[in-house]
CSV table of C-alpha atoms in Angstrom, one decimal:
chain,number,residue,atom,x,y,z
A,704,MET,CA,0.0,0.0,0.0
A,705,LYS,CA,3.0,2.2,0.3
A,706,THR,CA,3.1,2.4,-3.5
A,707,LEU,CA,-0.5,3.4,-3.8
A,708,GLY,CA,-0.2,6.2,-1.2
A,709,LEU,CA,3.0,7.6,-2.7
A,710,GLY,CA,1.6,7.3,-6.2
A,711,ALA,CA,-1.5,9.3,-5.2
A,712,GLY,CA,0.6,11.9,-3.5
A,713,LEU,CA,3.0,12.2,-6.5
A,714,THR,CA,0.0,12.4,-8.9
A,715,GLY,CA,-1.4,15.3,-6.9
A,716,LEU,CA,2.0,17.1,-6.6
A,717,VAL,CA,2.8,16.6,-10.3
A,718,THR,CA,-0.7,17.7,-11.3
A,719,LEU,CA,-0.4,20.8,-9.2
A,720,ILE,CA,2.9,21.7,-10.8
A,721,LEU,CA,1.5,21.1,-14.3
A,722,VAL,CA,-1.5,23.3,-13.6
A,723,MET,CA,0.8,26.0,-12.3
A,724,ALA,CA,2.8,25.8,-15.5
A,725,TRP,CA,0.1,25.2,-18.1
A,726,GLY,CA,-3.1,26.2,-16.4
A,727,LYS,CA,-6.2,24.0,-17.0
A,728,ALA,CA,-4.4,22.2,-19.9
A,729,GLY,CA,-2.2,20.5,-17.3
A,730,LEU,CA,-5.0,19.1,-15.1
A,731,VAL,CA,-6.3,16.1,-17.2
A,732,PRO,CA,-2.8,14.9,-18.3
A,733,GLY,CA,-1.5,15.1,-14.8
A,734,ILE,CA,-4.3,13.2,-13.2
A,735,MET,CA,-4.7,10.6,-16.0
A,736,THR,CA,-1.1,9.8,-16.6
A,737,GLY,CA,-0.2,9.9,-12.9
A,738,ALA,CA,-3.0,7.4,-12.2
A,739,LEU,CA,-1.8,5.2,-15.1
A,740,ALA,CA,1.8,5.2,-13.8
A,741,THR,CA,0.6,4.4,-10.3
A,742,LEU,CA,-1.5,1.5,-11.6
A,743,ILE,CA,1.3,0.1,-13.7
A,744,GLN,CA,3.7,0.3,-10.7
A,745,LEU,CA,1.2,-1.4,-8.4
A,746,VAL,CA,0.8,-4.3,-10.8
A,747,ALA,CA,4.6,-4.6,-11.3
A,748,VAL,CA,5.4,-4.5,-7.6
A,749,ARG,CA,2.7,-7.1,-6.9
A,750,ARG,CA,4.1,-9.4,-9.5
A,751,LEU,CA,7.7,-8.9,-8.3
A,752,ARG,CA,6.7,-9.6,-4.7
A,753,ARG,CA,5.1,-12.9,-5.7
A,754,SER,CA,8.3,-14.0,-7.4
A,755,TYR,CA,10.9,-12.6,-5.0
A,756,ARG,CA,11.6,-15.9,-3.2
A,757,ALA,CA,10.9,-18.1,-6.3
A,758,SER,CA,13.4,-19.2,-8.9
A,759,ASN,CA,15.6,-16.9,-10.9
A,760,ALA,CA,13.6,-17.5,-14.0
A,761,GLU,CA,10.3,-16.5,-12.3
A,762,PHE,CA,12.0,-13.4,-10.7
A,763,PHE,CA,13.4,-12.2,-14.0
A,764,GLY,CA,10.1,-13.0,-15.7
A,765,ALA,CA,8.5,-10.6,-13.3
A,766,VAL,CA,11.1,-8.0,-13.9
A,767,GLY,CA,10.5,-8.3,-17.6
A,768,ALA,CA,6.8,-8.1,-17.2
A,769,GLY,CA,7.2,-4.9,-15.2
A,770,MET,CA,9.3,-3.4,-18.0
A,771,ALA,CA,6.7,-4.5,-20.6
A,772,LEU,CA,3.9,-2.9,-18.6
A,773,ARG,CA,5.9,0.4,-18.4
A,774,MET,CA,6.4,0.3,-22.2
A,775,VAL,CA,2.6,-0.3,-22.6
A,776,GLY,CA,2.1,2.8,-20.4
A,777,VAL,CA,4.3,4.8,-22.8
A,778,GLY,CA,2.3,3.5,-25.7
A,779,VAL,CA,-1.0,4.5,-24.0
A,780,MET,CA,0.4,7.9,-23.3
A,781,LEU,CA,1.6,8.4,-26.9
A,782,ALA,CA,-1.8,7.2,-28.2
A,783,ALA,CA,-3.6,9.7,-26.0
A,784,MET,CA,-1.4,12.5,-27.3
A,785,VAL,CA,-2.0,11.5,-31.0
A,786,LEU,CA,-5.7,11.0,-30.6
A,787,ASP,CA,-6.5,14.1,-28.7
A,788,ARG,CA,-3.7,16.6,-28.7
A,789,GLY,CA,-6.0,19.3,-27.2
A,790,LEU,CA,-6.8,17.3,-24.1
A,791,PHE,CA,-3.3,15.6,-23.8
A,792,PRO,CA,-0.7,18.2,-24.8
A,793,PRO,CA,2.7,16.4,-25.3
A,794,LEU,CA,4.9,18.0,-22.7
A,795,PRO,CA,2.4,18.0,-19.7
A,796,THR,CA,1.4,14.5,-20.6
A,797,ALA,CA,4.9,13.1,-20.7
A,798,LEU,CA,5.9,15.0,-17.5
A,799,GLY,CA,2.8,13.7,-15.7
A,800,PHE,CA,3.7,10.1,-16.6
A,801,LEU,CA,7.4,10.3,-15.9
A,802,GLY,CA,7.0,12.6,-12.9
A,803,VAL,CA,5.1,9.8,-11.1
A,804,LEU,CA,6.7,6.7,-12.6
A,805,ILE,CA,10.3,7.5,-12.0
A,806,PRO,CA,10.1,8.2,-8.3
A,807,LEU,CA,7.9,5.0,-7.9
A,808,LEU,CA,10.7,3.1,-9.6
A,809,PHE,CA,13.2,4.3,-6.9
A,810,LEU,CA,10.7,3.2,-4.2
A,811,GLU,CA,10.4,-0.2,-5.8
A,812,VAL,CA,14.2,-0.7,-5.5
A,813,ARG,CA,14.2,0.4,-1.9
A,814,GLN,CA,11.3,-2.0,-1.0
A,815,PHE,CA,13.4,-5.1,-1.9
A,816,GLN,CA,16.7,-4.2,-0.1
């Protein structure tokens, strides 16, 4: 649950920064991509926890699945930008996604030390 709380907090913080920089145009990208990054990270951490004490093949399979999920998130973000550039301007959308996902990645590493 640590990931969910931090993800929600980061989503709020990043959205606030985007709204301060881009006005209302930063609100939807901040919330949507922050929530997407949090969801991706929750699924990746859950899968990693299940395989942590398992064999190396299962563990590295979980790591690979997490990386694949993050790439799917990048694809969803890009699709949103292409389909509705007015609602998802490129820079706020990318910053919203990466501003939440990257700190959560650092938390993931610290959880398994």
